C-alpha positions as MATLAB code, in Angstrom:
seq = 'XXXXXXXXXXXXXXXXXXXXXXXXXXXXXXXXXXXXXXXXXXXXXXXXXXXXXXXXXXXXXXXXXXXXXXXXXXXXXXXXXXXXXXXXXXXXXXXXXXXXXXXXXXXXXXXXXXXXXXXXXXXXXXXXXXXXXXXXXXXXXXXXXXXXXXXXXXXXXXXXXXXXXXXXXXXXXXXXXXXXXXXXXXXXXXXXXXXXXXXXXXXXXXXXXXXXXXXXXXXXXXXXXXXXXXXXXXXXXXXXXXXXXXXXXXXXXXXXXXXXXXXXXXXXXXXXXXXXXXXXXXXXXXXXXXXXXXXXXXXXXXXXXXXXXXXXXXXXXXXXXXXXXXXXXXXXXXXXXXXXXXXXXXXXXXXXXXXXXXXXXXXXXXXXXXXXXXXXXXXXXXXXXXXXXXXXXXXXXXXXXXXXXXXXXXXXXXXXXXXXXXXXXXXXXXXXXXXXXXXXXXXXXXXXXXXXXXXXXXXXXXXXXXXXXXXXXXXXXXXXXXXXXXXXXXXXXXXXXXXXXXXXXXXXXXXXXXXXXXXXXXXXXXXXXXXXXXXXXXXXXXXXXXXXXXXXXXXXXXXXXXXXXXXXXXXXXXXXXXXXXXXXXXX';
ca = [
     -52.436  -40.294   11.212;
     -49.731  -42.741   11.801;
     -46.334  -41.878   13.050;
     -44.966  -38.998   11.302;
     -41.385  -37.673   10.054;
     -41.065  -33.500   10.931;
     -38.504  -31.506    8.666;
     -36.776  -28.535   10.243;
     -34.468  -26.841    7.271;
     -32.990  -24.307    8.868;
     -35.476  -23.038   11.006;
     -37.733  -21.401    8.304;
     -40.453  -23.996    8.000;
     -41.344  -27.285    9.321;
     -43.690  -29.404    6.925;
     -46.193  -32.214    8.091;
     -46.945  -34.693    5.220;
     -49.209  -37.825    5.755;
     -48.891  -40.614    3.930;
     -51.114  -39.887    1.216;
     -50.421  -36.551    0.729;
     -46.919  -37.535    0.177;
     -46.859  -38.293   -3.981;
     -48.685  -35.291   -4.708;
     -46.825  -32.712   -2.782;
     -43.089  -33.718   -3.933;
     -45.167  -33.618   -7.092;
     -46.511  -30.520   -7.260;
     -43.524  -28.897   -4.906;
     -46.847  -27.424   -2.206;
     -46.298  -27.413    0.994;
     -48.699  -28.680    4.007;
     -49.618  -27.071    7.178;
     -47.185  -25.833    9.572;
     -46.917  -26.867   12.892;
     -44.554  -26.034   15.826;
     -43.436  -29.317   17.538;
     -40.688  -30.201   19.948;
     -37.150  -31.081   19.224;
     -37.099  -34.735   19.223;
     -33.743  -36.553   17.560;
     -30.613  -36.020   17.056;
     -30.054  -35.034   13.573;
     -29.346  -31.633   12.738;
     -30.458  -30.546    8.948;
     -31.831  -27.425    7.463;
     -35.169  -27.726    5.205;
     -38.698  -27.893    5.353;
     -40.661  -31.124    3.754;
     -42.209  -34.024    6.188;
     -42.527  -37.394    5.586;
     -44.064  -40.487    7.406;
     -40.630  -41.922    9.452;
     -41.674  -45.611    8.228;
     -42.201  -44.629    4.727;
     -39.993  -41.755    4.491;
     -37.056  -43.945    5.642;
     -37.509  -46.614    2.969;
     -37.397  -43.282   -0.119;
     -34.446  -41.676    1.331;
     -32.133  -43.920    3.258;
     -31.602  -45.788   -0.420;
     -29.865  -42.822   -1.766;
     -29.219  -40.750    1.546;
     -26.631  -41.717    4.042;
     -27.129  -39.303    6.494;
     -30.764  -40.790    6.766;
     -30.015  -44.458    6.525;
     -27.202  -43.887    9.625;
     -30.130  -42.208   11.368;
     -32.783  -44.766   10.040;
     -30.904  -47.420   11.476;
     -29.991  -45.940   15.055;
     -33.716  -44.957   15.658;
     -36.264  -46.785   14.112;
     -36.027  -49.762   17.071;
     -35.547  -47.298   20.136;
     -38.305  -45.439   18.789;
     -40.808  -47.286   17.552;
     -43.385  -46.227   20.103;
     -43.011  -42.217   18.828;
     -45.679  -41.327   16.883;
     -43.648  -37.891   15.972;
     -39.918  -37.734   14.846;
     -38.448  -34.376   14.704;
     -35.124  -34.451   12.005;
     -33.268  -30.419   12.435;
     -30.986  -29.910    9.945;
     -29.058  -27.010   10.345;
     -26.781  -25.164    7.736;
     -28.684  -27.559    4.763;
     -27.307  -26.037    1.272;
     -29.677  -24.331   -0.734;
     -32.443  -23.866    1.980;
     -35.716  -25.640    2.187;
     -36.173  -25.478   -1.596;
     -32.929  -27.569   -1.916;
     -34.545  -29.779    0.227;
     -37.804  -30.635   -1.433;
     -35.446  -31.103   -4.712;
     -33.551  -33.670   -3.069;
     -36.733  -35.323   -1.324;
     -38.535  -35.207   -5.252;
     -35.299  -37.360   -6.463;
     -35.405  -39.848   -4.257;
     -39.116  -40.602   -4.107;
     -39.243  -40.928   -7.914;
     -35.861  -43.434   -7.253;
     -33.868  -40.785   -9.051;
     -36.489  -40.850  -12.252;
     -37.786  -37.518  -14.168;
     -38.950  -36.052  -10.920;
     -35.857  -33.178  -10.540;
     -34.198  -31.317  -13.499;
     -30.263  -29.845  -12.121;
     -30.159  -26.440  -14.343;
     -27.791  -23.830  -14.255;
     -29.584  -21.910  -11.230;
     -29.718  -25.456   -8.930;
     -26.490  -27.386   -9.785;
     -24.601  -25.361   -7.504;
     -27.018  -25.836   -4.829;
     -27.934  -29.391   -5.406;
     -24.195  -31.162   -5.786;
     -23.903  -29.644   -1.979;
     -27.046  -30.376   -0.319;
     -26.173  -34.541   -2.057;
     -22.688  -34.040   -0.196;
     -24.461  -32.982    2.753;
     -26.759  -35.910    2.296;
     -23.915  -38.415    1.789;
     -25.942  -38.987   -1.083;
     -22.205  -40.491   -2.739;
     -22.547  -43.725   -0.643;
     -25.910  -44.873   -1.267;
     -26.422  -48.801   -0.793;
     -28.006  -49.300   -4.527;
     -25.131  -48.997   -6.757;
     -26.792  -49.215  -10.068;
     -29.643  -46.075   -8.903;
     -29.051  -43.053  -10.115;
     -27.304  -40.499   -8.847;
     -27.966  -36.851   -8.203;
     -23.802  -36.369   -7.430;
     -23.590  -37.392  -10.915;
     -26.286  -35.573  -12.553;
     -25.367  -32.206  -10.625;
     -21.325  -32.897  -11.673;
     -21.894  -33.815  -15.463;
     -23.940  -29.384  -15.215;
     -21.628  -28.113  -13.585;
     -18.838  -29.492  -16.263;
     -20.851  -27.392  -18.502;
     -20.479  -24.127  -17.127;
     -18.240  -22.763  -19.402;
     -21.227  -22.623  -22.040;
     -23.599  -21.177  -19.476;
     -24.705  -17.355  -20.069;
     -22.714  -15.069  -18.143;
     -25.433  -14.105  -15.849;
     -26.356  -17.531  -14.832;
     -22.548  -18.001  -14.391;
     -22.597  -14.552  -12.034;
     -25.331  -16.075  -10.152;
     -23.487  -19.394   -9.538;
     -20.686  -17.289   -7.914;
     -23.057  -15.701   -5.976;
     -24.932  -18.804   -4.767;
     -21.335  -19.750   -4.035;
     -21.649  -17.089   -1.088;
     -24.186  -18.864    1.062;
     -22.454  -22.705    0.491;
     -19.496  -21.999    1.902;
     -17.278  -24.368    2.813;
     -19.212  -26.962    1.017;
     -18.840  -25.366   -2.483;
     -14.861  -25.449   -1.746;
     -14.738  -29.179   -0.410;
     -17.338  -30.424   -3.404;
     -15.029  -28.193   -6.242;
     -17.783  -26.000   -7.220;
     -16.255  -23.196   -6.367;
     -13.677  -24.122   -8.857;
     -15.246  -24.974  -10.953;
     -17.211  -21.532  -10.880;
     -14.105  -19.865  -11.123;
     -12.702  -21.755  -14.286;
     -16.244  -20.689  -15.978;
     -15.610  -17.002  -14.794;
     -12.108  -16.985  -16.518;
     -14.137  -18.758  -19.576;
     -15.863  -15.713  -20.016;
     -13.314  -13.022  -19.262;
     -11.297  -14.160  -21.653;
     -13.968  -12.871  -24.230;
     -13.673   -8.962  -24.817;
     -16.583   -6.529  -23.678;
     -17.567   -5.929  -26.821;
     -18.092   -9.522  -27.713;
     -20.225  -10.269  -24.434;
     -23.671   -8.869  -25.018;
     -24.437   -9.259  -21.485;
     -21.612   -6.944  -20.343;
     -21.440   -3.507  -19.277;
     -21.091   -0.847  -21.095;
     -17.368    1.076  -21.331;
     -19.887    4.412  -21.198;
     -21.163    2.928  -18.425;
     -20.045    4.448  -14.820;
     -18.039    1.201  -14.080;
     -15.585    2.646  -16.010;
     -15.170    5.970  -15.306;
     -12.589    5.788  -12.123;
      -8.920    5.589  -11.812;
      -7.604    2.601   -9.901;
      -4.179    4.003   -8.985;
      -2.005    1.479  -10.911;
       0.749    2.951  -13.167;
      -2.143    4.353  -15.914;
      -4.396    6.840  -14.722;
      -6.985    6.452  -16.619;
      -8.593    3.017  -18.420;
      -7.121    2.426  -21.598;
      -9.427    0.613  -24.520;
      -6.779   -2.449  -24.498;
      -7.594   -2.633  -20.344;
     -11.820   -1.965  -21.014;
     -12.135   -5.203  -22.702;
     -10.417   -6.984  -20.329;
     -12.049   -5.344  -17.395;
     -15.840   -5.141  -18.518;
     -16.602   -7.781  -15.379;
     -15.766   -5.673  -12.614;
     -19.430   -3.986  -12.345;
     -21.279   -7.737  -12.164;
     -18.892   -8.976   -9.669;
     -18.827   -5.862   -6.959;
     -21.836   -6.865   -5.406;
     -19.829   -9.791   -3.894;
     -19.411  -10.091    0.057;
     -15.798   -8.917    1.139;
     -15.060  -12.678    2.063;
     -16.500  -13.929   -1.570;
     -14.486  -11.162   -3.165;
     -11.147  -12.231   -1.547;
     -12.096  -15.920   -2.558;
     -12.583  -14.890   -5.713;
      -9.705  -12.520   -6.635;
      -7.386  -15.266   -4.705;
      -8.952  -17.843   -7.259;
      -7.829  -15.829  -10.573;
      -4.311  -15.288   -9.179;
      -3.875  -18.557   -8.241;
      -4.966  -19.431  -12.453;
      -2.632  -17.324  -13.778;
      -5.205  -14.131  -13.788;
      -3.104  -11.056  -15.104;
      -1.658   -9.067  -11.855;
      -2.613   -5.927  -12.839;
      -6.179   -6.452  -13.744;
      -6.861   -8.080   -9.965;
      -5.608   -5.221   -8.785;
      -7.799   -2.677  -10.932;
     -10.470   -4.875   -9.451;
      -9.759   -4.716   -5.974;
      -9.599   -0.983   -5.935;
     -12.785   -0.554   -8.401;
     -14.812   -2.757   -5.807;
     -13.450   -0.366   -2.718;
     -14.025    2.791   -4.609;
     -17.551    1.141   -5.220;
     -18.472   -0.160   -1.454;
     -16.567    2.140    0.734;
     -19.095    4.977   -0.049;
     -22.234    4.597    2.582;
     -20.749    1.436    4.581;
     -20.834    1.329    7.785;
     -17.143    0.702    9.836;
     -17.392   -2.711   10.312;
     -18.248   -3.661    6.642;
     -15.876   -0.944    5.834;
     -12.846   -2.607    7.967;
     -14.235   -6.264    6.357;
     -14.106   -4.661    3.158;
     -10.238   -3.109    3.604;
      -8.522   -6.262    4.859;
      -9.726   -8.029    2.111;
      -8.610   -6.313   -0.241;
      -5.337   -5.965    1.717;
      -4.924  -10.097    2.214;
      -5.606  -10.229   -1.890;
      -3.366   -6.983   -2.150;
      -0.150   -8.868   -0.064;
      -0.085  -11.725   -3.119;
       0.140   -9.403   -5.909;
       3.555   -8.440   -7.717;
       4.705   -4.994   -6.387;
       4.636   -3.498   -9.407;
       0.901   -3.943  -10.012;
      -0.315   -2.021   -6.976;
       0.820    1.731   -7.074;
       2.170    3.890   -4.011;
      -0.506    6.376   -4.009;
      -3.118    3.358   -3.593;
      -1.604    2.218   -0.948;
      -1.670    5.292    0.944;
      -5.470    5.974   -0.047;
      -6.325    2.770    1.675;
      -4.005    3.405    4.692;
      -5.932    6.839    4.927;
      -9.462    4.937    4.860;
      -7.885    2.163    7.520;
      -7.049    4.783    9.839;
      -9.789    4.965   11.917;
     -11.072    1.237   11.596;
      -8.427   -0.385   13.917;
      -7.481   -3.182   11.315;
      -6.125   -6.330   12.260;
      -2.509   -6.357   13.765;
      -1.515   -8.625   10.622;
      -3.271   -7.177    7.791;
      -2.149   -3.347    9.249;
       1.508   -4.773    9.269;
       0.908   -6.396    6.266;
      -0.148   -2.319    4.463;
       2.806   -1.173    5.921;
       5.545   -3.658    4.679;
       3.513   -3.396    1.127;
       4.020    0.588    1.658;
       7.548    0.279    2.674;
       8.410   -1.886   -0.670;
       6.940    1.269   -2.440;
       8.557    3.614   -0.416;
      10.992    5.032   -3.095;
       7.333    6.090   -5.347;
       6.012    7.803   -2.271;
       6.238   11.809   -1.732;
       6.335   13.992    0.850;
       2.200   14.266    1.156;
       2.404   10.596    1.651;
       4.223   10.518    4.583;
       2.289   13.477    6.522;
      -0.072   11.042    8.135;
      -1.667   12.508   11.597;
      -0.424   11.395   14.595;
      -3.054    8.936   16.407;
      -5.863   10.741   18.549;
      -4.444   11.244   21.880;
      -0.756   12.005   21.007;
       0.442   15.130   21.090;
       2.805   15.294   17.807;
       1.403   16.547   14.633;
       2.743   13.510   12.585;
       2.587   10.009   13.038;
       6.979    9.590   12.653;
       6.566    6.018   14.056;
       4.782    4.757   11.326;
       7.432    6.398    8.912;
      10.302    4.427   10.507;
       7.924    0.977   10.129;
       7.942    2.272    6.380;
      11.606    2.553    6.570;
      12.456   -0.514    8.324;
       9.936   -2.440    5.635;
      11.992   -0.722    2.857;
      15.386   -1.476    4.296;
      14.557   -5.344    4.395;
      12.437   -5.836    1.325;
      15.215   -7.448   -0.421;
      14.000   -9.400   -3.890;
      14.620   -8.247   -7.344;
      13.509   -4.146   -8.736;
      13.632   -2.355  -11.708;
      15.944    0.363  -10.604;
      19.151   -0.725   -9.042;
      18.880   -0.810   -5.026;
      21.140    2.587   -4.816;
      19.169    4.605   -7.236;
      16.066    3.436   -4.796;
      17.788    4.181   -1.697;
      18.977    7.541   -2.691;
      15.683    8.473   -3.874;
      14.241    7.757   -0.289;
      17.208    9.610    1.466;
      16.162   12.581   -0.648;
      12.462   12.521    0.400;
      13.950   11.933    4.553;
      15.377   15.282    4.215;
      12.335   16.624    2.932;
      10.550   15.036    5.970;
      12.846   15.580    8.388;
      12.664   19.414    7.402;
       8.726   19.221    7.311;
       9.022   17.708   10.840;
      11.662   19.360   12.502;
       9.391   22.412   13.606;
       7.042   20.103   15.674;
       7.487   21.099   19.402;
       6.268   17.862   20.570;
       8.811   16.080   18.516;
      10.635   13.620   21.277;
      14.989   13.492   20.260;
      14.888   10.249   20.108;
      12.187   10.095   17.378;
      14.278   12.764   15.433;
      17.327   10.775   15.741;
      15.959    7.618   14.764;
      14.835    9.406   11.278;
      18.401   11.037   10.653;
      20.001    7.894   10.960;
      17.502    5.211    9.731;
      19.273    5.306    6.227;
      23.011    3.698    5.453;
      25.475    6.166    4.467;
      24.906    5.592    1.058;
      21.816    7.012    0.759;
      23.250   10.936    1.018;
      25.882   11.917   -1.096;
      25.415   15.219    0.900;
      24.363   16.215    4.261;
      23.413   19.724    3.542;
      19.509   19.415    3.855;
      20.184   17.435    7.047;
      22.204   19.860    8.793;
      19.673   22.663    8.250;
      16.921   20.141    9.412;
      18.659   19.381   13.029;
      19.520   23.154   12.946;
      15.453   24.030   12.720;
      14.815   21.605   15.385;
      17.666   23.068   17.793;
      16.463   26.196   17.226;
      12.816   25.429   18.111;
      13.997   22.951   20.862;
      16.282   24.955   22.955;
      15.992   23.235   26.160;
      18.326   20.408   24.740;
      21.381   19.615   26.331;
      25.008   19.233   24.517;
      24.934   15.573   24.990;
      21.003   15.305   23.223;
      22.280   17.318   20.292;
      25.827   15.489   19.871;
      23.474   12.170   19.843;
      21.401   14.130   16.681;
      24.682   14.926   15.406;
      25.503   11.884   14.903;
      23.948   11.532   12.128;
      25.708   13.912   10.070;
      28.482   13.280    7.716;
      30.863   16.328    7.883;
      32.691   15.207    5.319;
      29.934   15.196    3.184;
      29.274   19.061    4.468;
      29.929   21.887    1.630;
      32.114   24.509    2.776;
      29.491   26.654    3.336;
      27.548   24.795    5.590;
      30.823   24.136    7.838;
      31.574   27.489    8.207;
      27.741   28.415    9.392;
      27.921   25.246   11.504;
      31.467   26.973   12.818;
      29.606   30.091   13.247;
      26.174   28.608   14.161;
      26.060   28.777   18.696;
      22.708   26.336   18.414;
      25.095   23.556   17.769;
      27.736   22.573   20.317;
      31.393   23.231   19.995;
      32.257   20.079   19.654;
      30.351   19.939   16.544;
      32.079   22.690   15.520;
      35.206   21.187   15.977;
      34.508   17.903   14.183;
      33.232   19.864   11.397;
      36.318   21.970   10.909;
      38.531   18.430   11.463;
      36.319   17.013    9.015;
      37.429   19.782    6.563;
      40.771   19.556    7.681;
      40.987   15.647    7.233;
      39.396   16.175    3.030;
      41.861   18.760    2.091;
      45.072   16.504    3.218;
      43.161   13.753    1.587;
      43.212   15.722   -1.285;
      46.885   16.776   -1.032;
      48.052   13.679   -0.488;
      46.528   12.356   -3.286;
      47.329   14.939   -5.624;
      50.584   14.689   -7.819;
      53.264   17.573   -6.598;
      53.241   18.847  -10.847;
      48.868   19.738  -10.297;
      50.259   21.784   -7.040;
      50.730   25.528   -8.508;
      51.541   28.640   -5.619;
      50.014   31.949   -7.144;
      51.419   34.695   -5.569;
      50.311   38.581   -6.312;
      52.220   41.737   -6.287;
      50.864   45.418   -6.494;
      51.993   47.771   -8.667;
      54.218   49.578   -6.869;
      56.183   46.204   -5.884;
      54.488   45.844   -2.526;
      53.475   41.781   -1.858;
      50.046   41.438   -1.337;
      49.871   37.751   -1.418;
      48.376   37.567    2.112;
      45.180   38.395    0.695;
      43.201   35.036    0.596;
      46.216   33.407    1.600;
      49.136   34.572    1.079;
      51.952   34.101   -1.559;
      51.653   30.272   -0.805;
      47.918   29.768   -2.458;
      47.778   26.855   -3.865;
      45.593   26.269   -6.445;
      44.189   22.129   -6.775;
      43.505   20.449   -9.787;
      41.069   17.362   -9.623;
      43.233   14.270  -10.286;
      39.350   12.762  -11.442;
      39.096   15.741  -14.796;
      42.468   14.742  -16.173;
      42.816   18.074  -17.216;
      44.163   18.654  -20.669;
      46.882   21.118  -21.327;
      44.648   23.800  -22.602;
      42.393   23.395  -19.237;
      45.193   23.933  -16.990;
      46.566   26.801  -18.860;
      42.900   27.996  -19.131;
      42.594   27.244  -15.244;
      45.603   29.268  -14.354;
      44.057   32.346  -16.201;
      41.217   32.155  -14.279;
      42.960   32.100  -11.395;
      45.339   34.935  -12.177;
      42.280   37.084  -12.898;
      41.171   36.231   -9.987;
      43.348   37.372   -8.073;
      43.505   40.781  -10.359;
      39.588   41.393   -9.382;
      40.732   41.359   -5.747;
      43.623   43.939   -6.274;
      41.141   45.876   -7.858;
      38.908   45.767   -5.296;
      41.295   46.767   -3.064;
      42.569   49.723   -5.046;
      38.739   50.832   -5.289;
      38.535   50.502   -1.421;
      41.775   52.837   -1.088;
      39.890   55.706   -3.396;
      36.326   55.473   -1.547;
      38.751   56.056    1.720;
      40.338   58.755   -0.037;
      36.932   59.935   -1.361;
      35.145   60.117    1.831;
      38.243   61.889    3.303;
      38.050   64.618    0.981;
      33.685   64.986    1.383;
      34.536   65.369    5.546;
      37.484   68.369    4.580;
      34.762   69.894    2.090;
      32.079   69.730    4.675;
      34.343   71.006    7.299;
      35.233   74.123    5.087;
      31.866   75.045    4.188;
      30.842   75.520    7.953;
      33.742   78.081    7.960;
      33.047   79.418    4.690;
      31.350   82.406    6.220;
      34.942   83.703    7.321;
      36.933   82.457    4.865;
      38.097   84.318    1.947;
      38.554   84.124   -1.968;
      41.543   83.021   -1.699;
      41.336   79.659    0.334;
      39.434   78.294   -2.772;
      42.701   77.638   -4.644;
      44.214   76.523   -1.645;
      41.339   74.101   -1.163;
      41.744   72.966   -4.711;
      45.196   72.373   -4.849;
];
């Protein structure tokens, strides 16, 4: 045997060819004997097939670059070797790939290799691997060419063998990017999609389980207009997480509708999550996530979100792709409720609920900025509302550090509150299970109330309430103080009406609720008619009639009671008394 060419592809197989044997097997695609042999070279490839280095370099340096740089390196230092080892690692398409390759350019690019739908893929990489572009005959065929002019016909490929390209895809990364396959692939997916279900016979069924799951986007449920634009989801699940992102990112990027990506993303997490371990499970998440971050906001619905943040918990995501949920989250954070936000505290802390991770929602919320369909107060208002449900959920927690609690009560602008009534009775839960605070902790928590914004019956419990420091007190009462001459001094002196009321028998009893010099204020804002102030001032005078009643009803219960103690007291004497104390007792 003279001095032989070994072909490692990838470690699987190494192939020994003499030079007879050569036609027949890249003819008849059989193999020869396998036999270990040292590494000897410096070429690194990945396929099995051996040729005769003399011979060998004469087929493939015409058409292979790779080879002829090799060819022309080695053949002088190494003239003496009877073996040459070529290794090339990470060859596209594997050993069979190979002996494709190998078959075209012993027949000089003739009948010898046929590029179908299940090898273009594979063979337009393994001729960029082989710098098969810049071959040194210009007018030989090429296999870049022949491989291009299938792959241009992908569109018209079946739907499976279109599936399987993608998935070939998996295993020629980067190549298939570099070479435009994987566009290529992708423009022959959105071919297809763009054909309902019902007019894809190799699609799945809408009866089929694929379609029975809710992906958390504004519908609940799949309508029949979605189904036939969705009937792909089943074939493409079985993708890797990093094919999948690839993928998804690919139909955004040409103008794939929003809202079916994201139906997508979730039906492939709802599919894999089940049974995977955590680290395909945490591959699995942040791709979805990174595809997730690109979509509009409206297309990926709070509840979602949350579900995934649930899943995530545990896994330890990346630093960016966990800030990354949370700022999607926080965009959302007007849609979320108050189950939402009950997230455990991390393992390890002693708090019941993880508040930190609230205030990231917050702080993403606050700065999200861009354009929304509800105007930005409606939103914020509809977040301060669900803080004071939290905040009243939260305030119970022993473990609950002030500063925590005071960065929630004041997280919001004062426009999200038009009143603080639900946030008073929140600090007051958490001074009352926290009563080791000091004044000064409690007047920093108080600081986040409005007493302005107070009702009247708050500020007099706060008045009343000894949890809360006196000075509280005080600047609730000045509060109140500070709206009513706001109000009087706004107020025109004809809306200004004293009431006073007089008993019957001429005595003033105006000091009742106020005295003789109530005054009675009419909202500049109504514009009260006429008929509504003299319909106001009835109401008041009645009013005030009720309470003389009430008063005159109090006198005869006193009077009442007086006369039950001087019956009582008679009847214990009755035993001496005679007949005729009973008049005397009536009269």
């Amino acid at each position: 045997m003279g001095c032989v060419l070994e072909v490692d592809v990838n470690g699987e197989e190494v192939f020994l060819v003499d030079k007879v044997m050569l036609p027949r097997l890249l003819a008849n695609n059989t193999p020869c004997s396998v036999l270990p042999a040292p590494k000897v070279g410096n070429l690194l490839i990945s396929s099995s097939a051996a040729l005769f280095w003399d011979d060998c370099c004469d087929v493939l340096a015409p058409f292979c670059g790779r080879i002829k740089d090799l060819a022309g390196g080695e053949r002088l230092a190494g003239a003496a070797r009877q073996t040459w080892r070529v290794v090339l690692q990470g060859f596209p398409g594997g050993a069979e790939a190979f002996e494709l390759v190998a078959r075209f350019c012993y027949t000089s690019g003739g009948g010898g290799v046929a590029v179908t739908a299940s090898n273009a893929c594979a063979l337009r990489c393994a001729a960029q691997f082989m710098d098969m572009a810049a071959t040194e005959v210009s007018t030989a065929p090429s296999l870049v060419k022949m491989a291009e002019k299938a792959l241009e016909e992908m569109p018209q490929w079946p739907w499976q063998s279109v599936v399987d390209a993608v998935k070939q895809c998996q295993r020629l990364l980067p190549l298939a990017e570099s070479t435009g396959v994987f566009d290529k692939v992708v423009g022959a997916l959105l071919s297809h999609m763009a054909i309902p279900g019902d007019a894809t016979p190799t699609s799945s069924s809408p009866e089929s389980s694929a379609f029975r799951f809710s992906c958390d986007t504004k519908s609940s449920c799949l309508s029949m207009r979605c189904t036939s634009r969705t009937w792909w989801f089943e074939d493409l699940v079985v993708l890797s997480p990093v094919m999948m992102e690839r993928v998804a990112k690919a139909l955004l990027a040409k103008g794939t509708d929003h809202d079916v990506v994201c139906r997508f993303l979730f039906y492939y997490l709802k599919c894999r999550i089940a049974g995977a371990n955590a680290a395909d499970k945490k591959a699995m998440l942040e791709a979805a996530i990174a595809v997730m971050a690109d979509l509009d906001r409206s297309s990926v619905s709070c509840k979602g979100l949350f579900g995934i943040l649930r899943i995530s918990s545990p896994l330890k995501l990346d630093a960016a792709c966990h800030a990354s949920l949370v700022s999607m989250i926080g965009h959302k954070m007007d849609h979320a409720t108050l189950d939402n936000l009950l997230v455990p505290a991390p393992a390890g802390t002693s708090s019941l609920y993880y508040v930190t991770l609230v205030l990231k929602f917050l702080d993403a919320f606050l700065h999200a900025g861009g354009e929304h369909d509800e105007p930005e107060l409606a939103r914020l208002k509809k977040v301060g509302k669900l803080m004071d449900l939290y905040l009243a959920e939260v305030a119970p927690d022993p473990s609950l550090r002030p500063a925590k609690f005071v960065e929630l009560a004041t997280a919001l602008p004062a426009a999200a509150r038009d009143c603080h009534d639900s946030l008073y009775r929140a600090i007051d839960v958490y001074f009352q299970v926290h009563t080791r605070l000091t004044d000064e902790e409690k007047m920093k928590i108080c600081k986040g109330i409005n007493y302005e914004k107070l009702s009247p019956e708050c500020c007099k419990h706060l008045a009343r309430n000894t949890s809360f420091p006196t000075r509280a007190a005080v600047q609730a009462l000045a509060s109140q103080h500070t709206v009513l001459k706001n109000l009087l001094r706004g107020v025109p002196d004809q809306q200004l009406k004293p009431v006073a009321t007089t008993s019957d028998d001429g005595d003033d009893h105006g000091d009742l609720g106020g005295g003789a010099d109530q005054v009675v204020l009419y909202a500049r804002r109504l514009d009260l008619s006429l008929e509504s102030q003299n319909l106001k001032s009835l109401l008041d005078g009645m009013h005030w009639r009720v309470m003389e009643l009430e008063k005159v009803c109090s006198r005869m219960k006193t009077q009442m009671s007086k006369m039950k103690s001087t019956r009582r007291g008679a009847a214990a004497g009755g035993r001496r008394a005679t007949a005729r104390s009973l008049p005397r007792m009536c009269s």
